[in-house]
Structure formats: structure tokens, C-alpha cells
Amino acid sequence: MKKVFLLFISIYLLSYFQSFSQISFCPGSTGEAIFEEDFGQGLTNGPPLDASVTTYTYVNQAPEDGQYTISSNLMQLGSFHNTPDHTGNTNGKALIVNASFDAGLFFQIPINGLCENNPYEFSAYLINLYNSSNQVCPNGGIPVNVRFQIWDETDTNLLAEGSTGAIPGTTTPIWEQYAVNFETLPGQTSVILKMLNNGDGGCGNDLAIDDIVFRSCGDLTEIFDDENENSFDFCENENIDNLSLTAEPDFSVYDTHFYQWQQSSDNINWDDIPGETSETIELNDVNGTQFYRVLVAEDLINVSNSLCNSISGVFEVNEREFIAAVSLGDVEVCEGEDTSLEIQNNPEITIEWYDSPSGGNLLLEDSFTFAPESSGTYYAESTTINGDCVNPNRTPVSLEISSIPENQPESFNICPGDELNLDATLEGATYQWSTGETTAEISVSESGVYSVQRTIAGCSATKEFEVIVNEAAVVQNIRTVNNDIVIDLENEGDFLFSVNGQIFQSSPIFEDVPGGEYDIIIDNNNCGAQVISFIHLVIPKYFTPNEDGFNDVFRIPADRSFNEFEIYIFDRFGKLMIAGKRAPFAWDGNYNGKALPSQDYWYKLIIDGQTITGHVTLKR
């Protein structure tokens, strides 16, 4: 016995009995639309429905109770929702109804050419237009309530009906689809579809209707392959052979099934596949993306009749084209810079990197960037996410890492007035000196730090040359400190000093030097020497006149070097023992031919206007 989803009673002789159902959708798959009404598009209201379609009155303005209009502006009254039609079409229209105070018919349409003993679905989208947030209507407004009815072609026998129930006003617009199912009886090929106001008229019972559809209803039929998948991917240039598809109805409506397979290249226009009328189909030599579906009916005569059949889900056989890896360009960098090679990001592929245009070694998986350590050409292989299609043509991306010029700094010393040639020659380089010059070599004669930027193959580095002009020592003073000679300088430098012309030292202090006149030599960093005469005045502290050849007399070394020289020697009582008015001067410790005793004797020395006093010890 046939499975159906509504109650029905068979017709006996010429009598028809009514069957009824509540609002419900086709439990399976539907066929092509037999009747559709979306009320068109446009900015002006209308046109009005034919008088046979509705008992309501058409107005070209906001409808009052018992009136309707057709418009893309659903907000006909200020308390209505401001919303587009159900499908959201640009300037799409809908039927706008202000319910009458009495229940009444606001839409009916006859449908002819149906198949007997066949299930059908009648549906429409409804919205309560009252915006309850306006609080215009008391108690939230009167809810919308619509009754769907299916009558026989004589409009005397009610075959099925169902009610939407109360649809209250809302604060936000909500389109809802409602439907009723029924099955034609033996010998029945025409019906009348009706929608009626089932509620009370007044404030709030205002609705819009859109996308009214009538179509055949059948089993929910899906298509699967041998892997129980409802789609199949294959890669460009692959051959598809022996792909078996099976239609699987759920038996929710039909007891028996007849099939007609169809094929489409665009999922819009469909063609029957000759001879393919069983529940399975074998596909061979599929070229390009193709779509497959099956028409299903309970009776063989109805399988190709769009008024009576149902349509399965679509099985898609997708030819996945190779997607090339798009390089963002070859890369030239200098040592130490980022070496990343990049492929344009594409969410439809993954990228693997290789060292060869085919085969070779896998270097990195699943990355649009790759940072090699050395120069060379690397290859990006793309694989599609859908279909796992590996492009056989890898994309080459080259990396060139150029060396940075050596930049070890150098330092030079030159003598005043000399010129120094700074040579930065490097094969293949260009030059930019801090002096503005662009040659490989420059000549300088002044102290300073000279830099040159050398560039090879776009890679630059700066080399520095420090040039120091050796200055001559500027002597501030030469003085005697005890037995030492101290040279005071006004400047610093790598100077060398000597008091005998043979031994040189870096210190400007000569320690424990015998008194006398010296030619002090200062070597100016190998840039010549200066010679300064200096009288090193060292007065002996004692003398020993014992005729042993050492310190036998008291004398002033270099006394003949002074222009003025006088000396006076006294005993401790101030008695003058000896005097000298010129150099050289020597005292043997005698007074009037007699040897004086050991003790200290005091002297007064006058040299070149300077008076020096002190004492010397005579030791016997």
C-alpha cells in the first residue's frame, strides 16, 4: 500500500470525500515548480491581481482593512516593518494584505495538468508586517493567521487544508515559509489553491506574502558513489572510467520508483541521458565538470513529467584544474639579508618546495615562503586543496645572494705637508667617498677619518681610513729637577727623546743625568727631529779632596756655558774662603794653602743674573 503523509478517503463512484492535513512540508524531494508567483519587481505599486484571484480590494497606497497592494515598499504604514521582499531582489515586490474584519479569501489560483494519485506541496513565505516595538496596537496587536486550502477543480470539494496558526508581530522582520501537502485522487488532474485570512481583522493583522510555489512531492532521493560520497573530484587530464552512481530514495512517499538520469554542465540546464532509467549509472570518459541527478516517480508514466515527478539531489563530478604557483618574483639580496622566496598566497592550494623542476628533493612542505641559505633556483609545486591535484609544472624562483665588500678599517700616519694615497680598489665596485669623490683612489694631506661606500651588485659596505698628520713636538719648557732633565710639552704625540743622540726613549724625563750642557734631540714621529741645547745645572752635594781622582775638587759642571758666572764660598761663620769671577772654577778645599777641615761650606752662585745659594760638604 502506498505511503502518504496526509489522510485521504478514496472516491466511490461520483462522490468526492475531503482530506485534511496540518501545515507541513514535503518530507522528501520536490520536483520543478509547476506554479510560481514572486509578484515581480519595480518601484511602482501594482499591477492589481485578476478579480478571480482575490476578494480583497486593490489600492495604490497603504491598504486599509480588506485591502491589498503589491509593492517593493513593504512599509506601507509607519507601524510596518521596513524590510525587502523574501528573496531580497532589487526592488522585489510582495503581496501586502491588510486583513479584513471577516475571514476571507485573499489569494486563489487554479492548477491544471496534474497527475492523478500523485503527492504535491503548496508553499508560500509569510511575514507579519506589524512592528510590535512601535506599540501602536494594544496587547501586541492581532496575530496573523492564514489557512491554506486545496479544492477540486469544481471548487466544491475541499481536498486538504492547514493553518499557519497565530503569527504574532515582532520587533524584527521574520519571513517564514509555510506549506501543505496533499495527494491527487484517481482521475483528478486539476486543483484550486487558496489562502484565506483565518484571524480577526483590526490592528496588527497585516501581512506580506511572497514566493508562492506549487510542485510535485516525492521521496528524498540522494545519489552516492561506491565510496558513499555525494561528489567526486578528479584532476585535469585524468580519465574517469567506471564511476558508479546509485540513486537512494528514502521511501517516505513512494512505494515504487522509476528513474530517469539527467546530466548538466552548468547545474542549470539539464538533459536526459538516453537509456539510463535504472537506479544506478556507470560513467565513463567524463570530460570537465559535470552534474548528475535523477528524476523519480512512483509510476513509469510520470517519471518524465515535471508535473508529477520529484528530483534527487545533485551529484557533482568536479574536474579540478591545476592551479599554478604564482611567484612574487626572483630575489636578489646581500649577505645577511632576508632570503625569503614567496609564492602568492592562495587558499585553494598548498605549496611544497623542491630543488629540481621534477623529482628532486623535498625542501619544505606546506609553505608559501621559503628561505634558502644559498643562491640557486628553487621550485614551488602547487597542490589543490579540493581534489589533491598536483600541478606537474613547478614554478621556478631564483635566489642570488651577493657578497658584501670587505670593510676592514685602516689607519695611517703622515708627516706635515705630505700627501697620502688612499686606495679602495675592488673589482667590479663603484665608489662614493665622504669627500664626494667617486674614484677608487683619493689623495689626502689632512688628519681625519675618510670613508668610502663600495657597491658591488647592489650590495654596499663602508670602509674607513683614519689619517693622522704627525705634529712636531711643541716644547713648553726644559728644566732640571734635582738630577733629572724634564721636558714639558704643549702637545702629545709618538715622540722619541735623546740626550746623547744614540739612545732614544719615549719618556720626556731623563733621570739622574750628570750636570752639563746637552743637545736634546726630539724625534717627531719619524717626521724629522729638533735639537735643543740645554744647560743641566747640577751642583755637587759634596767633594773629597783625597787625590784619588774622584770628586777631588768642587766645581760646577758646564760653568763655561753661562754668559755670567760668579761664585763665593764661606765657612759657617761667614768668612770668605774663596771666590771666582769667571769660569772654569774649581776648589780643592784649601784656604791660603792649608787644607780646611771636613765640614759644610756655604756658596753663593750667580749665573746669568740668577743667584743660587746652598751648601756643599767637604769630606776628608
Coordinates of C-alpha atoms in Angstrom, one line a residue:
M1 CA 0.0 0.0 0.0
K2 CA 1.3 3.4 -0.9
K3 CA 2.8 5.5 1.9
V4 CA 1.4 9.1 2.1
F5 CA 1.7 11.8 4.6
L6 CA -2.0 13.0 4.7
L7 CA -5.3 11.3 5.5
F8 CA -7.4 10.6 2.4
I9 CA -10.5 8.7 1.6
S10 CA -10.9 7.1 -1.8
I11 CA -13.6 8.3 -4.2
Y12 CA -16.5 6.0 -4.6
L13 CA -18.4 6.4 -7.9
L14 CA -19.0 10.1 -8.5
S15 CA -18.7 11.2 -4.8
Y16 CA -15.6 13.0 -3.5
F17 CA -14.7 13.0 0.1
Q18 CA -12.4 15.6 1.6
S19 CA -9.0 15.0 3.1
F20 CA -7.2 17.3 5.5
S21 CA -3.7 18.0 6.9
Q22 CA -1.9 20.5 9.1
I23 CA 0.8 22.8 7.8
S24 CA 3.7 20.6 6.7
F25 CA 6.4 20.4 4.1
C26 CA 7.1 17.6 1.6
P27 CA 9.1 15.1 3.6
G28 CA 11.3 14.2 0.7
S29 CA 12.4 15.8 -2.6
T30 CA 10.3 18.1 -4.7
G31 CA 10.1 18.5 -8.5
E32 CA 10.4 21.5 -10.7
A33 CA 8.0 24.3 -9.8
I34 CA 4.6 23.9 -11.5
F35 CA 3.5 27.3 -10.4
E36 CA 5.5 30.2 -9.0
E37 CA 4.5 33.8 -8.0
D38 CA 7.0 36.3 -6.8
F39 CA 4.9 39.4 -7.7
G40 CA 7.7 40.9 -9.9
Q41 CA 10.0 43.9 -9.4
G42 CA 9.7 47.6 -9.7
L43 CA 9.3 50.9 -7.8
T44 CA 5.6 51.5 -8.5
N45 CA 2.8 49.6 -6.9
G46 CA 0.8 47.0 -8.7
P47 CA -0.4 45.8 -11.1
P48 CA -3.6 44.6 -9.3
L49 CA -4.4 40.8 -9.3
D50 CA -7.1 39.5 -11.5
A51 CA -10.6 39.7 -9.9
S52 CA -10.7 35.8 -9.9
V53 CA -7.6 35.7 -7.7
T54 CA -8.8 37.7 -4.6
T55 CA -11.9 39.0 -2.9
Y56 CA -9.9 41.9 -1.5
T57 CA -9.8 45.4 -3.0
Y58 CA -6.6 46.7 -4.7
V59 CA -5.3 50.1 -3.7
N60 CA -2.3 52.0 -4.9
Q61 CA -1.5 53.2 -1.4
A62 CA -1.3 51.9 2.1
P63 CA -4.1 49.3 2.4
E64 CA -6.8 49.5 5.0
D65 CA -8.8 46.5 6.4
G66 CA -9.9 44.3 3.5
Q67 CA -7.5 45.9 1.0
Y68 CA -4.2 44.9 -0.6
T69 CA -1.5 46.3 -2.7
I70 CA 1.6 44.9 -4.5
S71 CA 4.8 46.8 -3.8
S72 CA 8.5 46.7 -3.2
N73 CA 7.9 49.0 -0.2
L74 CA 6.6 46.8 2.5
M75 CA 6.5 49.7 5.0
Q76 CA 3.1 50.9 3.7
L77 CA 2.2 52.1 7.2
G78 CA 4.5 53.7 9.7
S79 CA 3.9 50.7 12.1
F80 CA 5.0 48.2 9.4
H81 CA 8.5 46.7 9.2
N82 CA 10.8 48.3 6.7
T83 CA 12.2 45.2 5.0
P84 CA 12.8 43.9 1.5
D85 CA 10.8 41.0 -0.1
H86 CA 11.7 37.5 0.9
T87 CA 14.2 36.8 -1.9
G88 CA 15.9 40.2 -1.4
N89 CA 15.7 41.0 -5.1
T90 CA 16.4 44.6 -6.0
N91 CA 13.0 46.4 -5.8
G92 CA 11.4 42.9 -5.4
K93 CA 7.7 43.1 -4.7
A94 CA 5.4 41.2 -2.4
L95 CA 1.6 41.0 -1.9
I96 CA 0.7 43.2 1.1
V97 CA -2.6 42.4 2.8
N98 CA -4.4 44.3 5.5
A99 CA -6.7 41.5 6.8
S100 CA -10.5 42.1 6.7
F101 CA -12.6 42.0 9.9
D102 CA -14.2 38.9 8.4
A103 CA -12.4 35.8 7.3
G104 CA -11.9 36.0 3.6
L105 CA -10.1 34.8 0.5
F106 CA -7.1 36.9 -0.5
F107 CA -5.4 34.6 -3.0
Q108 CA -6.5 31.7 -5.2
I109 CA -5.2 30.1 -8.4
P110 CA -6.2 27.0 -10.4
I111 CA -3.5 24.5 -11.3
N112 CA -4.2 22.2 -14.2
G113 CA -2.5 19.2 -15.9
L114 CA -1.6 17.4 -12.7
C115 CA -1.0 13.7 -12.4
E116 CA -3.5 11.5 -10.6
N117 CA -2.5 9.6 -7.5
N118 CA 0.5 12.0 -7.0
P119 CA 1.7 13.9 -3.9
Y120 CA 2.1 17.7 -4.1
E121 CA 3.3 20.6 -2.0
F122 CA 1.8 24.1 -1.9
S123 CA 4.0 26.7 0.0
A124 CA 4.4 30.4 0.5
Y125 CA 6.5 32.8 2.5
L126 CA 4.6 35.0 5.0
I127 CA 5.6 37.8 7.4
N128 CA 3.6 39.7 10.0
L129 CA 4.3 43.3 9.0
Y130 CA 3.4 44.8 12.3
N131 CA 6.4 46.1 14.1
S132 CA 5.5 45.5 17.8
S133 CA 8.2 47.8 19.0
N134 CA 6.1 50.7 17.8
Q135 CA 3.4 49.8 20.4
V136 CA 0.7 51.2 18.2
C137 CA -1.6 48.2 18.6
P138 CA -2.8 47.2 22.1
N139 CA -1.7 43.9 23.6
G140 CA 0.9 43.4 20.9
G141 CA -1.6 43.5 18.0
I142 CA -3.9 40.9 16.5
P143 CA -1.7 38.0 15.1
V144 CA -1.8 36.9 11.5
N145 CA -3.4 33.6 10.9
V146 CA -3.6 32.1 7.4
R147 CA -5.4 29.0 6.2
F148 CA -4.1 27.0 3.1
Q149 CA -6.7 25.1 1.2
I150 CA -6.7 22.7 -1.8
W151 CA -10.0 22.3 -3.6
D152 CA -11.0 20.2 -6.6
E153 CA -11.4 21.8 -9.9
T154 CA -15.2 22.3 -9.3
D155 CA -14.4 24.3 -6.2
T156 CA -16.9 22.2 -4.3
N157 CA -14.8 19.6 -2.6
L158 CA -12.1 20.5 -0.1
L159 CA -9.2 18.1 -0.6
A160 CA -6.8 19.4 2.0
E161 CA -6.2 22.3 4.3
G162 CA -3.9 23.5 7.0
S163 CA -3.5 26.6 9.2
T164 CA -0.4 28.6 10.0
G165 CA -1.6 29.2 13.5
A166 CA -1.0 32.6 15.2
I167 CA 1.9 34.6 13.7
P168 CA 2.4 37.5 16.2
G169 CA 4.0 40.8 15.5
T170 CA 7.7 41.0 16.1
T171 CA 10.4 43.7 16.8
T172 CA 12.4 42.5 13.8
P173 CA 11.1 41.3 10.5
I174 CA 11.0 37.5 10.1
W175 CA 10.0 35.7 6.9
E176 CA 8.7 32.2 7.4
Q177 CA 7.8 29.5 4.9
Y178 CA 4.6 27.6 5.3
A179 CA 3.3 24.6 3.3
V180 CA 0.6 22.0 3.0
N181 CA 0.8 18.6 1.3
F182 CA -1.8 16.5 -0.4
E183 CA -2.2 13.8 -3.0
T184 CA -4.4 13.9 -6.0
L185 CA -7.1 11.2 -6.3
P186 CA -7.7 8.8 -9.1
G187 CA -8.9 10.8 -12.2
Q188 CA -8.0 14.1 -10.6
T189 CA -5.7 16.4 -12.7
S190 CA -6.7 19.9 -11.6
V191 CA -7.0 21.7 -8.2
I192 CA -7.5 25.2 -6.9
L193 CA -5.0 26.6 -4.4
K194 CA -6.4 29.1 -1.8
M195 CA -5.1 31.2 1.0
L196 CA -7.6 32.8 3.4
N197 CA -7.5 35.2 6.3
N198 CA -8.2 33.0 9.3
G199 CA -7.9 35.6 12.0
D200 CA -9.8 38.7 13.3
G201 CA -9.4 41.9 11.5
G202 CA -8.1 45.0 13.2
C203 CA -4.8 46.5 14.4
G204 CA -1.8 44.1 13.8
N205 CA -3.3 41.6 11.4
D206 CA -1.3 42.8 8.5
L207 CA 0.9 40.5 6.4
A208 CA 3.0 40.2 3.3
I209 CA 3.2 37.1 1.0
D210 CA 6.0 36.2 -1.4
D211 CA 7.3 33.3 -3.4
I212 CA 4.2 31.1 -3.7
V213 CA 5.2 27.8 -5.2
F214 CA 3.4 24.6 -6.1
R215 CA 5.3 21.5 -7.0
S216 CA 5.3 17.7 -7.0
C217 CA 6.4 15.9 -3.9
G218 CA 8.3 12.6 -3.8
D219 CA 10.9 10.7 -1.8
L220 CA 14.0 12.3 -0.5
T221 CA 16.4 10.8 -3.1
E222 CA 20.2 11.2 -2.8
I223 CA 23.0 10.0 -5.1
F224 CA 26.1 8.3 -3.8
D225 CA 29.1 6.7 -5.4
D226 CA 30.8 3.4 -4.4
E227 CA 32.6 5.3 -1.6
N228 CA 29.3 6.6 -0.2
E229 CA 30.2 10.1 -1.3
N230 CA 27.8 12.6 -2.9
S231 CA 30.5 14.2 -5.1
F232 CA 33.7 13.2 -6.9
D233 CA 36.8 15.1 -7.7
F234 CA 39.3 14.3 -10.4
C235 CA 42.3 16.2 -11.7
E236 CA 42.8 17.9 -15.0
N237 CA 43.9 15.4 -17.8
E238 CA 42.8 12.4 -15.7
N239 CA 40.3 9.9 -17.3
I240 CA 37.2 8.9 -15.3
D241 CA 36.1 5.3 -16.0
N242 CA 33.7 3.1 -14.3
L243 CA 32.4 5.7 -11.8
S244 CA 29.2 4.0 -10.5
L245 CA 26.4 6.2 -9.1
T246 CA 23.4 4.9 -7.2
A247 CA 20.1 6.7 -6.5
E248 CA 18.8 6.0 -3.0
P249 CA 15.2 7.1 -2.2
D250 CA 14.1 7.1 1.4
F251 CA 10.6 5.6 0.7
S252 CA 9.0 8.4 2.7
V253 CA 6.4 9.0 -0.1
Y254 CA 6.7 6.4 -2.9
D255 CA 6.2 2.7 -2.6
T256 CA 7.8 2.0 -6.0
H257 CA 10.3 4.0 -8.0
F258 CA 11.1 4.7 -11.6
Y259 CA 14.1 6.7 -12.7
Q260 CA 15.4 8.9 -15.5
W261 CA 19.1 10.1 -15.1
Q262 CA 20.0 13.6 -16.2
Q263 CA 23.2 15.4 -16.9
S264 CA 24.2 19.1 -16.9
S265 CA 27.4 21.0 -17.4
D266 CA 26.2 24.1 -15.5
N267 CA 23.8 22.8 -12.9
I268 CA 21.0 24.8 -14.6
N269 CA 20.2 23.3 -17.9
W270 CA 19.5 19.5 -17.7
D271 CA 19.3 16.8 -20.4
D272 CA 18.1 13.2 -20.1
I273 CA 20.7 10.5 -20.5
P274 CA 19.2 8.1 -23.0
G275 CA 18.6 4.6 -21.7
E276 CA 19.7 5.4 -18.2
T277 CA 16.5 4.5 -16.3
S278 CA 17.7 2.2 -13.5
E279 CA 18.7 3.2 -10.0
T280 CA 22.4 3.0 -11.0
I281 CA 24.5 4.5 -13.7
E282 CA 28.1 3.8 -14.9
L283 CA 30.0 6.9 -16.0
N284 CA 33.0 6.7 -18.4
D285 CA 35.1 9.3 -20.3
V286 CA 33.8 12.2 -18.2
N287 CA 35.2 15.4 -19.6
G288 CA 35.1 18.6 -17.5
T289 CA 32.9 19.3 -14.5
Q290 CA 29.5 17.6 -14.9
F291 CA 26.4 17.4 -12.7
Y292 CA 24.1 14.4 -12.4
R293 CA 20.7 14.0 -11.0
V294 CA 17.7 11.6 -11.4
L295 CA 14.1 12.2 -11.9
V296 CA 12.0 9.9 -9.7
A297 CA 8.3 9.0 -9.9
E298 CA 6.1 6.3 -8.4
D299 CA 4.7 5.4 -11.9
L300 CA 6.6 4.9 -15.0
I301 CA 4.3 7.2 -17.0
N302 CA 5.1 10.1 -14.6
V303 CA 8.9 9.9 -14.5
S304 CA 9.5 12.4 -17.2
N305 CA 6.5 14.6 -16.4
S306 CA 7.6 17.7 -14.4
L307 CA 4.1 18.0 -13.1
C308 CA 4.3 14.6 -11.4
N309 CA 7.9 13.7 -10.6
S310 CA 10.5 14.6 -8.0
I311 CA 14.1 15.4 -8.4
S312 CA 17.0 13.9 -6.5
G313 CA 19.9 15.8 -5.0
V314 CA 22.8 16.7 -7.4
F315 CA 25.9 14.6 -7.6
E316 CA 28.8 16.8 -8.8
V317 CA 31.7 15.3 -10.7
N318 CA 34.3 18.1 -10.4
E319 CA 37.3 18.4 -12.8
R320 CA 39.8 20.2 -10.7
E321 CA 42.1 22.3 -12.8
F322 CA 45.7 22.6 -11.9
I323 CA 46.4 25.9 -10.1
A324 CA 49.8 27.3 -10.9
A325 CA 52.0 28.6 -8.1
V326 CA 52.4 32.3 -8.9
S327 CA 55.9 33.6 -8.0
L328 CA 56.2 37.0 -6.4
G329 CA 59.5 37.4 -8.2
D330 CA 63.1 36.3 -8.2
V331 CA 65.1 37.6 -5.2
E332 CA 68.5 39.3 -5.2
V333 CA 69.8 40.1 -1.7
C334 CA 73.1 40.9 0.0
E335 CA 74.7 38.7 2.6
G336 CA 72.8 38.8 5.9
E337 CA 69.5 40.0 4.4
D338 CA 66.2 38.1 4.2
T339 CA 66.4 35.4 1.6
S340 CA 62.7 34.5 1.6
L341 CA 61.2 33.4 -1.7
E342 CA 57.5 33.9 -1.9
I343 CA 54.5 32.4 -3.8
Q344 CA 51.3 34.4 -4.0
N345 CA 49.0 33.2 -1.2
N346 CA 46.1 31.2 -2.5
P347 CA 43.7 29.5 -0.1
E348 CA 42.9 26.9 -2.8
I349 CA 46.4 25.3 -2.9
T350 CA 49.3 24.2 -0.8
I351 CA 52.9 24.7 -1.8
E352 CA 55.9 22.3 -1.5
W353 CA 59.4 23.4 -2.4
Y354 CA 61.9 21.3 -4.3
D355 CA 65.5 21.7 -5.7
S356 CA 64.5 20.4 -9.1
P357 CA 61.8 21.1 -11.8
S358 CA 60.8 17.5 -11.4
G359 CA 61.6 14.8 -8.9
G360 CA 64.4 16.0 -6.8
N361 CA 64.5 16.6 -3.0
L362 CA 61.6 18.0 -1.0
L363 CA 63.0 21.0 0.9
L364 CA 59.9 22.4 2.6
E365 CA 56.3 21.4 3.0
D366 CA 53.1 23.4 3.1
S367 CA 54.5 27.0 3.0
F368 CA 54.1 29.9 0.6
T369 CA 57.5 31.2 1.6
F370 CA 60.9 29.5 1.6
A371 CA 64.3 31.0 2.9
P372 CA 67.2 29.1 1.3
E373 CA 70.7 29.5 2.7
S374 CA 72.5 29.7 -0.7
S375 CA 72.0 31.1 -4.1
G376 CA 70.2 29.0 -6.7
T377 CA 66.9 28.2 -8.4
Y378 CA 64.2 26.6 -6.3
Y379 CA 60.8 25.1 -7.5
A380 CA 57.4 25.6 -6.0
E381 CA 54.9 22.7 -6.5
S382 CA 51.2 23.5 -6.1
T383 CA 48.5 21.0 -5.0
T384 CA 44.8 21.9 -4.9
I385 CA 43.0 21.7 -1.6
N386 CA 40.0 20.2 -3.4
G387 CA 40.9 17.2 -5.4
D388 CA 44.5 17.0 -4.2
C389 CA 45.7 17.8 -7.8
V390 CA 49.4 18.2 -8.1
N391 CA 50.5 20.6 -10.8
P392 CA 53.2 18.8 -12.9
N393 CA 54.7 22.2 -13.8
R394 CA 56.6 23.5 -10.9
T395 CA 57.2 27.3 -10.7
P396 CA 60.9 28.3 -10.6
V397 CA 62.0 31.0 -8.2
S398 CA 65.7 32.2 -8.2
L399 CA 67.7 33.5 -5.4
E400 CA 71.0 35.4 -5.8
I401 CA 73.0 36.2 -2.6
S402 CA 75.7 38.8 -3.3
S403 CA 78.8 39.2 -1.1
I404 CA 79.2 42.4 0.9
P405 CA 82.6 44.1 0.2
E406 CA 85.2 43.8 2.9
N407 CA 85.3 46.8 5.1
Q408 CA 88.2 46.4 7.5
P409 CA 89.3 49.8 8.7
E410 CA 92.9 51.1 8.2
S411 CA 95.0 53.8 9.9
F412 CA 97.9 55.8 8.6
N413 CA 100.3 58.4 9.9
I414 CA 101.8 61.1 7.7
C415 CA 104.2 64.0 8.1
P416 CA 103.0 67.6 7.8
G417 CA 102.9 68.7 4.2
D418 CA 102.9 65.1 2.9
E419 CA 100.1 63.6 0.7
L420 CA 98.8 60.1 1.2
N421 CA 97.1 58.0 -1.4
L422 CA 94.1 56.1 -0.1
D423 CA 93.4 53.1 -2.3
A424 CA 89.9 51.3 -2.0
T425 CA 90.2 49.4 -5.4
L426 CA 87.8 46.4 -5.5
E427 CA 87.0 44.7 -8.8
G428 CA 83.5 45.5 -10.1
A429 CA 82.8 48.1 -7.4
T430 CA 81.6 51.6 -7.6
Y431 CA 82.7 54.2 -5.0
Q432 CA 81.3 57.0 -3.1
W433 CA 83.8 58.8 -0.8
S434 CA 82.9 61.0 2.1
T435 CA 84.8 63.7 0.2
G436 CA 82.3 63.4 -2.7
E437 CA 84.8 61.7 -5.0
T438 CA 83.8 58.6 -6.9
T439 CA 87.2 57.2 -7.9
A440 CA 88.8 54.1 -6.5
E441 CA 91.7 56.2 -5.0
I442 CA 91.9 59.6 -3.5
S443 CA 94.8 61.7 -2.1
V444 CA 94.7 63.4 1.3
S445 CA 97.0 65.6 3.3
E446 CA 94.9 66.4 6.4
S447 CA 94.1 64.5 9.5
G448 CA 90.6 62.9 9.6
V449 CA 88.5 59.8 9.1
Y450 CA 87.8 59.2 5.4
S451 CA 85.1 56.8 4.4
V452 CA 84.1 55.2 1.1
Q453 CA 81.0 53.3 0.3
R454 CA 81.8 50.5 -2.1
T455 CA 78.9 48.8 -4.0
I456 CA 79.1 45.5 -5.9
A457 CA 75.9 44.0 -7.5
G458 CA 73.8 46.3 -5.4
C459 CA 75.5 45.3 -2.1
S460 CA 77.2 48.1 -0.2
A461 CA 79.6 48.4 2.7
T462 CA 81.6 51.3 4.1
K463 CA 85.3 51.2 4.6
E464 CA 87.1 53.8 6.8
F465 CA 90.6 55.2 6.6
E466 CA 92.0 57.1 9.6
V467 CA 94.7 59.6 8.7
I468 CA 96.8 61.2 11.3
V469 CA 99.2 64.1 10.5
N470 CA 102.2 63.8 12.9
E471 CA 102.6 67.1 14.5
A472 CA 106.0 68.4 15.8
A473 CA 106.6 68.4 19.5
V474 CA 105.9 71.8 20.9
V475 CA 108.3 72.3 23.8
Q476 CA 107.0 74.4 26.6
N477 CA 110.0 74.2 28.9
I478 CA 113.0 72.1 29.7
R479 CA 114.0 72.1 33.4
T480 CA 116.3 70.5 35.9
V481 CA 114.6 68.7 38.7
N482 CA 117.3 67.6 41.2
N483 CA 119.5 65.4 38.9
D484 CA 116.7 64.8 36.3
I485 CA 116.1 66.6 33.0
V486 CA 112.3 67.2 32.5
I487 CA 110.9 68.2 29.1
D488 CA 107.5 69.8 29.3
L489 CA 105.4 69.6 26.0
E490 CA 102.3 71.5 25.0
N491 CA 101.0 68.6 22.8
E492 CA 101.0 64.9 22.7
G493 CA 102.4 62.5 20.1
D494 CA 104.5 59.5 19.5
F495 CA 107.7 61.4 20.2
L496 CA 111.2 59.9 21.0
F497 CA 113.8 61.8 23.1
S498 CA 117.5 61.6 23.5
V499 CA 120.3 63.5 25.3
N500 CA 123.2 61.8 23.6
G501 CA 122.0 61.2 20.1
Q502 CA 122.4 57.4 20.5
I503 CA 119.8 56.2 22.9
F504 CA 116.2 57.3 22.5
Q505 CA 113.3 56.9 24.8
S506 CA 109.6 57.7 24.7
S507 CA 109.6 59.4 28.1
P508 CA 110.3 63.1 28.2
I509 CA 112.1 62.7 31.6
F510 CA 115.8 61.7 31.8
E511 CA 116.7 60.6 35.3
D512 CA 120.0 61.1 37.2
V513 CA 121.8 62.9 34.4
P514 CA 125.2 64.4 35.2
G515 CA 125.2 68.1 35.1
G516 CA 126.4 69.7 31.9
E517 CA 125.3 71.2 28.6
Y518 CA 123.3 68.8 26.4
D519 CA 121.8 68.8 22.9
I520 CA 118.4 67.4 23.5
I521 CA 117.0 65.6 20.4
I522 CA 113.2 65.2 19.9
D523 CA 112.2 62.8 17.1
N524 CA 108.8 64.0 15.7
N525 CA 107.2 60.7 14.7
N526 CA 109.8 60.0 12.1
C527 CA 109.0 63.3 10.5
G528 CA 112.3 65.0 11.3
A529 CA 113.9 65.9 14.6
Q530 CA 114.5 69.1 16.5
V531 CA 117.6 69.7 18.6
I532 CA 117.5 72.0 21.7
S533 CA 120.6 73.0 23.7
F534 CA 120.1 72.8 27.4
I535 CA 122.4 73.5 30.4
H536 CA 121.7 70.9 33.0
L537 CA 122.8 72.7 36.2
V538 CA 123.7 70.1 38.8
I539 CA 125.6 71.5 41.9
P540 CA 127.6 68.7 43.7
K541 CA 126.4 68.0 47.3
Y542 CA 129.9 67.0 48.5
F543 CA 133.6 66.6 47.3
T544 CA 136.5 64.6 48.7
P545 CA 139.9 66.2 48.0
N546 CA 142.0 63.0 48.8
E547 CA 143.7 62.9 45.4
D548 CA 142.1 59.6 44.4
G549 CA 141.0 61.1 41.1
F550 CA 137.3 61.1 42.1
N551 CA 135.5 64.3 43.3
D552 CA 138.8 65.8 44.3
V553 CA 137.6 69.3 43.7
F554 CA 134.3 71.2 44.0
R555 CA 133.3 72.6 40.6
I556 CA 130.1 73.5 38.7
P557 CA 129.7 71.3 35.5
A558 CA 129.1 73.4 32.3
D559 CA 130.1 76.6 34.2
R560 CA 131.7 77.8 30.9
S561 CA 128.3 77.6 29.2
F562 CA 127.0 80.6 31.1
N563 CA 127.5 84.2 29.9
E564 CA 127.8 85.4 33.5
F565 CA 129.4 83.3 36.2
E566 CA 130.4 84.3 39.8
I567 CA 130.8 82.1 42.9
Y568 CA 131.6 82.8 46.6
I569 CA 132.3 80.1 49.2
F570 CA 132.1 80.8 53.0
D571 CA 132.7 78.9 56.1
R572 CA 130.0 78.5 58.7
F573 CA 131.0 81.8 60.3
G574 CA 130.6 83.7 57.0
K575 CA 134.2 84.0 56.3
L576 CA 135.0 84.0 52.6
M577 CA 137.1 81.1 51.8
I578 CA 137.4 81.5 48.0
A579 CA 135.8 83.4 45.1
G580 CA 135.7 83.1 41.4
K581 CA 134.7 85.7 38.8
R582 CA 134.8 83.5 35.7
A583 CA 134.6 80.0 34.6
P584 CA 136.0 77.5 34.8
F585 CA 136.1 77.3 38.6
A586 CA 137.5 74.6 40.8
W587 CA 138.2 74.5 44.6
D588 CA 140.4 71.9 46.2
G589 CA 139.3 72.5 49.8
N590 CA 142.3 74.7 50.8
Y591 CA 142.5 78.1 52.2
N592 CA 145.7 80.1 51.9
G593 CA 147.5 76.8 51.0
K594 CA 146.2 75.0 54.0
A595 CA 143.7 72.2 53.9
L596 CA 140.4 73.0 55.5
P597 CA 138.7 70.6 57.9
S598 CA 135.8 68.4 56.9
Q599 CA 132.5 70.3 57.3
D600 CA 129.8 72.1 55.3
Y601 CA 130.7 75.3 53.4
W602 CA 128.2 77.7 52.0
Y603 CA 128.2 79.1 48.5
K604 CA 126.6 81.9 46.6
L605 CA 126.4 81.3 42.8
I606 CA 125.5 84.0 40.3
I607 CA 124.9 82.8 36.8
D608 CA 123.2 84.8 34.0
G609 CA 121.5 87.1 36.5
Q610 CA 120.3 84.2 38.7
T611 CA 121.6 83.8 42.3
I612 CA 121.7 80.4 43.8
T613 CA 122.7 79.6 47.4
G614 CA 123.4 76.3 49.1
H615 CA 126.0 74.3 50.9
V616 CA 128.5 71.6 50.0
T617 CA 130.1 69.1 52.3
L618 CA 133.9 68.7 52.3
K619 CA 134.9 65.2 53.3
R620 CA 138.4 64.2 54.2

